[in-house]
CSV table of C-alpha atoms in Angstrom, one decimal:
chain,number,residue,atom,x,y,z
A,1,MET,CA,153.8,101.1,46.5
A,2,PRO,CA,153.1,98.5,48.9
A,3,LEU,CA,150.8,95.8,47.6
A,4,ASP,CA,148.2,96.6,50.3
A,5,THR,CA,147.8,99.9,49.1
A,6,ALA,CA,147.6,99.2,45.5
A,7,HIS,CA,145.2,96.5,46.0
A,8,PRO,CA,142.3,97.4,48.2
A,9,LYS,CA,140.6,93.9,48.4
A,10,LEU,CA,144.3,92.7,49.6
A,11,ALA,CA,144.2,95.3,52.4
A,12,ARG,CA,140.8,93.9,53.3
A,13,LEU,CA,142.0,90.6,53.5
A,14,GLN,CA,144.6,91.7,55.7
A,15,ALA,CA,142.4,93.6,57.8
A,16,ILE,CA,140.1,90.4,58.1
A,17,LEU,CA,142.9,88.2,59.3
A,18,LYS,CA,144.2,90.8,61.7
A,19,GLU,CA,140.8,90.9,63.3
A,20,MET,CA,140.8,87.0,63.9
A,21,GLN,CA,144.5,87.1,65.9
A,22,SER,CA,145.1,83.6,65.1
A,23,ALA,CA,143.8,80.6,62.8
A,24,VAL,CA,144.4,77.3,61.4
A,25,VAL,CA,144.4,77.1,57.6
A,26,ALA,CA,143.2,74.3,55.7
A,27,PHE,CA,145.9,74.1,53.0
A,28,SER,CA,146.0,71.9,50.1
A,29,GLY,CA,149.0,73.7,48.4
A,30,GLY,CA,146.9,74.9,45.4
A,31,VAL,CA,146.7,78.6,44.2
A,32,ASP,CA,144.1,79.9,46.6
A,33,SER,CA,145.3,78.2,50.0
A,34,THR,CA,149.0,79.1,49.3
A,35,PHE,CA,147.9,82.8,48.9
A,36,LEU,CA,145.6,82.7,51.9
A,37,LEU,CA,148.6,81.2,54.0
A,38,LYS,CA,151.1,83.7,52.7
A,39,VAL,CA,148.8,86.6,53.8
A,40,ALA,CA,148.1,85.0,57.0
A,41,ALA,CA,151.8,84.2,57.9
A,42,ASP,CA,152.5,87.9,56.9
A,43,THR,CA,149.8,89.3,59.0
A,44,LEU,CA,149.5,87.0,61.9
A,45,GLY,CA,153.3,85.5,62.2
A,46,LYS,CA,153.4,82.6,64.4
A,47,ASN,CA,149.7,82.7,65.2
A,48,VAL,CA,149.0,80.5,62.3
A,49,LEU,CA,149.2,76.8,61.6
A,50,ALA,CA,148.5,75.0,58.3
A,51,VAL,CA,146.9,71.7,58.1
A,52,THR,CA,146.8,69.3,54.9
A,53,ALA,CA,144.7,66.5,54.9
A,54,LEU,CA,146.2,63.3,53.4
A,55,SER,CA,143.5,60.6,51.7
A,56,PRO,CA,143.2,58.3,49.0
A,57,THR,CA,141.4,61.3,47.0
A,58,TYR,CA,144.6,63.5,47.2
A,59,PRO,CA,147.5,62.8,45.1
A,60,PRO,CA,150.7,62.0,47.0
A,61,GLU,CA,153.1,64.6,44.9
A,62,GLU,CA,150.2,67.2,45.7
A,63,HIS,CA,151.0,66.5,49.6
A,64,ASP,CA,154.7,66.7,48.8
A,65,ARG,CA,154.3,70.0,47.2
A,66,ALA,CA,152.0,71.3,50.0
A,67,CYS,CA,154.9,70.6,52.4
A,68,ALA,CA,157.5,72.0,50.7
A,69,LEU,CA,155.5,75.2,50.2
A,70,ALA,CA,154.8,75.6,53.9
A,71,ARG,CA,158.4,75.3,54.7
A,72,SER,CA,159.0,77.8,52.1
A,73,LEU,CA,156.7,80.3,53.8
A,74,GLY,CA,158.2,79.4,57.4
A,75,VAL,CA,154.8,78.3,58.6
A,76,ARG,CA,154.3,75.6,61.1
A,77,HIS,CA,152.5,72.7,59.4
A,78,LEU,CA,150.8,69.5,60.2
A,79,THR,CA,149.5,66.7,58.0
A,80,ILE,CA,146.3,64.8,59.3
A,81,PHE,CA,144.9,61.7,57.6
A,82,THR,CA,141.1,61.2,56.5
A,83,ASN,CA,139.5,58.4,54.8
A,84,GLU,CA,136.4,59.4,53.1
A,85,LEU,CA,136.1,56.5,51.3
A,86,SER,CA,134.9,54.7,54.8
A,87,GLU,CA,131.8,57.1,54.9
A,88,PRO,CA,129.2,55.3,52.6
A,89,ALA,CA,127.6,58.9,52.2
A,90,PHE,CA,130.9,59.8,50.2
A,91,ALA,CA,132.0,56.6,48.7
A,92,SER,CA,128.5,56.1,47.0
A,93,ASN,CA,129.3,59.3,45.2
A,94,PRO,CA,126.1,61.5,45.5
A,95,PRO,CA,126.1,65.1,44.1
A,96,ASP,CA,126.7,66.3,47.7
A,97,ARG,CA,129.5,64.1,48.4
A,98,CYS,CA,131.9,67.0,49.0
A,99,TYR,CA,129.5,68.0,51.9
A,100,HIS,CA,130.2,64.6,53.6
A,101,CYS,CA,134.1,64.9,52.8
A,102,LYS,CA,134.2,68.5,54.2
A,103,LYS,CA,132.0,68.0,57.2
A,104,GLU,CA,134.7,65.3,58.3
A,105,LEU,CA,137.8,67.5,57.6
A,106,PHE,CA,136.3,70.7,59.2
A,107,ARG,CA,135.3,68.6,62.5
A,108,LYS,CA,139.1,67.7,62.5
A,109,LEU,CA,140.2,71.0,62.1
A,110,ARG,CA,138.3,72.6,64.7
A,111,GLU,CA,139.5,70.0,67.2
A,112,ILE,CA,143.2,70.9,66.3
A,113,ALA,CA,142.4,74.8,66.4
A,114,ALA,CA,140.9,74.1,70.1
A,115,ARG,CA,143.7,72.0,71.3
A,116,GLU,CA,146.4,74.7,69.8
A,117,ASN,CA,144.2,77.5,71.1
A,118,LEU,CA,143.9,79.4,67.7
A,119,ARG,CA,140.4,81.2,67.4
A,120,PHE,CA,139.4,80.4,63.8
A,121,VAL,CA,139.6,77.9,61.2
A,122,ILE,CA,139.8,79.2,57.8
A,123,ASP,CA,139.5,77.9,54.3
A,124,ALA,CA,140.5,79.2,50.8
A,125,GLY,CA,137.0,79.3,49.2
A,126,ASN,CA,137.0,82.4,46.9
A,127,ALA,CA,134.4,84.6,45.5
A,128,ASP,CA,134.0,82.5,42.3
A,129,ASP,CA,133.0,79.5,44.2
A,130,LEU,CA,129.8,81.3,45.3
A,131,SER,CA,128.6,81.0,41.6
A,132,ASP,CA,129.3,77.3,41.1
A,133,TYR,CA,128.0,74.2,42.6
A,134,ARG,CA,129.9,73.8,46.1
A,135,PRO,CA,128.2,71.6,48.6
A,136,GLY,CA,131.3,71.9,50.7
A,137,ARG,CA,130.4,75.3,51.4
A,138,LYS,CA,127.4,74.2,53.4
A,139,ALA,CA,129.9,71.8,55.6
A,140,ALA,CA,131.7,75.2,56.3
A,141,VAL,CA,129.0,77.3,57.0
A,142,GLU,CA,127.8,74.6,59.7
A,143,ALA,CA,131.1,74.3,61.1
A,144,GLN,CA,131.4,78.1,61.4
A,145,ILE,CA,134.5,77.9,59.2
A,146,ARG,CA,135.5,81.5,57.8
A,147,SER,CA,136.5,82.1,54.2
A,148,PRO,CA,138.6,85.2,54.1
A,149,LEU,CA,139.1,85.2,50.5
A,150,ILE,CA,135.2,85.4,49.9
A,151,GLU,CA,134.8,87.9,52.7
A,152,ALA,CA,137.3,90.0,50.8
A,153,GLY,CA,135.6,89.6,47.7
A,154,LEU,CA,138.8,88.0,46.0
A,155,ALA,CA,138.3,86.2,42.8
A,156,LYS,CA,140.6,83.4,41.2
A,157,GLU,CA,142.2,85.8,38.7
A,158,GLU,CA,142.8,88.5,41.3
A,159,ILE,CA,144.5,85.8,43.7
A,160,ARG,CA,146.6,84.7,40.6
A,161,LEU,CA,147.5,88.3,39.9
A,162,LEU,CA,148.6,89.1,43.6
A,163,SER,CA,150.2,85.7,43.9
A,164,LYS,CA,152.5,86.3,41.0
A,165,GLU,CA,153.3,90.1,42.3
A,166,MET,CA,154.2,88.4,45.7
A,167,GLY,CA,156.3,85.9,43.8
A,168,LEU,CA,154.5,82.8,44.8
A,169,ALA,CA,155.3,79.9,42.6
A,170,THR,CA,151.8,78.7,42.6
A,171,TRP,CA,150.5,81.8,40.7
A,172,ASP,CA,150.0,79.9,37.5
A,173,LYS,CA,149.4,76.5,39.0
A,174,PRO,CA,146.8,74.5,37.1
A,175,SER,CA,143.4,74.4,38.8
A,176,ALA,CA,143.4,71.1,41.2
A,177,ALA,CA,140.4,69.1,42.7
A,178,CYS,CA,139.8,65.9,44.4
A,179,LEU,CA,140.3,62.9,42.3
A,180,ALA,CA,136.8,61.9,43.3
A,181,SER,CA,135.6,64.7,41.2
A,182,ARG,CA,136.8,62.5,37.9
A,183,LEU,CA,133.8,60.0,38.7
A,184,PRO,CA,130.3,60.7,37.4
A,185,TYR,CA,127.7,61.0,40.6
A,186,GLY,CA,126.4,57.7,41.5
A,187,GLU,CA,129.5,55.8,40.3
A,188,THR,CA,130.9,54.1,43.4
A,189,ILE,CA,134.3,55.7,44.5
A,190,THR,CA,137.1,53.0,45.2
A,191,PRO,CA,140.9,53.4,45.8
A,192,GLU,CA,141.7,51.6,42.6
A,193,LYS,CA,139.8,53.8,40.5
A,194,LEU,CA,141.4,57.0,42.1
A,195,GLN,CA,144.7,55.6,41.5
A,196,ARG,CA,144.1,54.7,38.0
A,197,ILE,CA,142.8,58.3,37.5
A,198,ASP,CA,146.0,59.6,39.1
A,199,SER,CA,148.0,57.5,37.1
A,200,ALA,CA,146.4,58.6,33.8
A,201,GLU,CA,146.7,62.3,34.7
A,202,LYS,CA,150.2,62.1,35.6
A,203,LEU,CA,151.0,60.4,32.3
A,204,LEU,CA,149.4,63.2,30.3
A,205,ARG,CA,151.4,65.9,32.4
A,206,GLU,CA,154.5,64.0,31.6
A,207,LEU,CA,153.5,64.7,28.2
A,208,GLY,CA,153.5,68.1,28.9
A,209,PHE,CA,149.6,68.9,29.1
A,210,LYS,CA,149.2,71.4,31.9
A,211,GLN,CA,145.4,71.3,32.6
A,212,VAL,CA,144.4,67.9,32.6
A,213,ARG,CA,141.1,66.1,33.8
A,214,VAL,CA,140.7,62.2,33.0
A,215,ARG,CA,137.0,61.6,33.8
A,216,SER,CA,136.3,57.8,34.3
A,217,HIS,CA,133.0,56.6,33.1
A,218,GLY,CA,133.4,53.2,34.0
A,219,ASP,CA,135.7,51.7,31.5
A,220,LEU,CA,135.9,54.6,29.5
A,221,ALA,CA,138.2,57.5,30.0
A,222,ARG,CA,137.3,61.0,29.0
A,223,ILE,CA,140.1,62.9,28.6
A,224,GLU,CA,140.0,66.9,29.1
A,225,VAL,CA,142.7,69.1,28.1
A,226,GLU,CA,142.9,73.0,27.3
A,227,SER,CA,141.2,73.8,24.2
A,228,GLU,CA,144.6,75.1,22.5
A,229,ALA,CA,146.1,71.7,23.7
A,230,LEU,CA,143.4,69.6,21.7
A,231,GLN,CA,145.5,69.5,18.3
A,232,LYS,CA,148.6,68.5,20.4
A,233,LEU,CA,146.7,65.6,22.1
A,234,ALA,CA,145.2,64.6,18.5
A,235,VAL,CA,148.7,64.1,17.0
A,236,PRO,CA,148.8,60.6,15.8
A,237,GLU,CA,151.7,59.4,17.7
A,238,THR,CA,150.4,61.0,21.1
A,239,ARG,CA,146.9,60.0,20.5
A,240,ALA,CA,148.3,56.2,20.0
A,241,LEU,CA,150.6,56.5,23.1
A,242,VAL,CA,148.1,57.7,25.4
A,243,ALA,CA,145.4,55.1,24.1
A,244,ALA,CA,147.9,52.3,24.7
A,245,LYS,CA,148.9,53.6,28.4
A,246,LEU,CA,145.4,54.2,29.4
A,247,LYS,CA,144.3,50.7,28.3
A,248,ASP,CA,147.4,49.3,30.2
A,249,LEU,CA,145.6,51.0,33.2
A,250,GLY,CA,142.5,49.3,32.8
A,251,PHE,CA,140.4,51.5,30.6
A,252,ALA,CA,138.8,49.7,27.6
A,253,TYR,CA,137.9,52.9,25.7
A,254,VAL,CA,139.9,56.2,25.5
A,255,THR,CA,138.0,59.3,24.4
A,256,MET,CA,138.9,62.9,24.0
A,257,ASP,CA,136.5,65.7,24.9
A,258,LEU,CA,136.2,68.1,21.9
A,259,SER,CA,134.9,70.9,24.2
A,260,GLY,CA,138.1,70.8,26.3
A,261,TYR,CA,138.9,71.2,29.9
A,262,ARG,CA,136.3,73.0,32.0
A,263,MET,CA,136.1,73.0,35.8
A,264,GLY,CA,133.4,70.8,37.1
A,265,SER,CA,132.1,69.2,33.8
A,266,LEU,CA,130.5,66.5,35.5
A,267,ASN,CA,128.0,69.0,37.2
A,268,GLU,CA,126.6,69.7,33.7
A,269,THR,CA,124.4,66.6,34.2
A,270,LEU,CA,123.1,68.0,37.3
A,271,SER,CA,122.1,71.4,35.4
A,272,ARG,CA,120.4,69.3,32.8
A,273,GLU,CA,118.5,67.1,35.3
A,274,SER,CA,117.4,70.3,36.8
A,275,GLU,CA,116.3,72.1,33.8
A,276,SER,CA,114.1,69.1,32.9
A,277,ARG,CA,112.5,69.1,36.1
């Protein structure tokens, strides 16, 4: 049975893309954007252009993976450079930091779409994003960016399932996010802090931890791993190695978050502040 027959939401997504006729896809190489690019390429053929933004907030290895994925899908792919850190409204790290980043990104993508004579710019926001704090959504709405996965009602787990059935290598890829999301709101974002965070997370992945966040609170590193991996991180030899390596990177204190990994944990402070008000 064809995938579009077995999955009504996929059929809906294909219909949405077909109606668009052509599009620029904001492509990070993550689970959602790879799935969206695959379906867009299958539906629209050569009328698709993938664009990846390279910046200090985006790990270089993620860019390399995005390039390889675009090649494997046979899609034309461009890399553009953005420097959010030059924008004080972003670098000062306010709660709506993502709005300022996405606003600049979407402006550039719309310029590319106009130059390439492509009708729409689309991003890979999914239905789960509607229940989370996502200031970047405001920028998308303002710039008239379409979000076909949301329009089709596709949530993250559905996207992973469909990706697996399609044979996409990203189906079980850990959730990724801008490196700036590791810094508490109000703490200035700098290239040095982002590089330190990237190096710390790379070390933990090399040790076999799949879903990792190193939240940087000044000179303190708060490590989040999946709940089932907490015991592995607490093994004395591993704990000592991680502490030593992260201190070599410049952290004075290294801690393990006993609640484990959860998406957007730094948004928890916003929820508490909102409740107190």
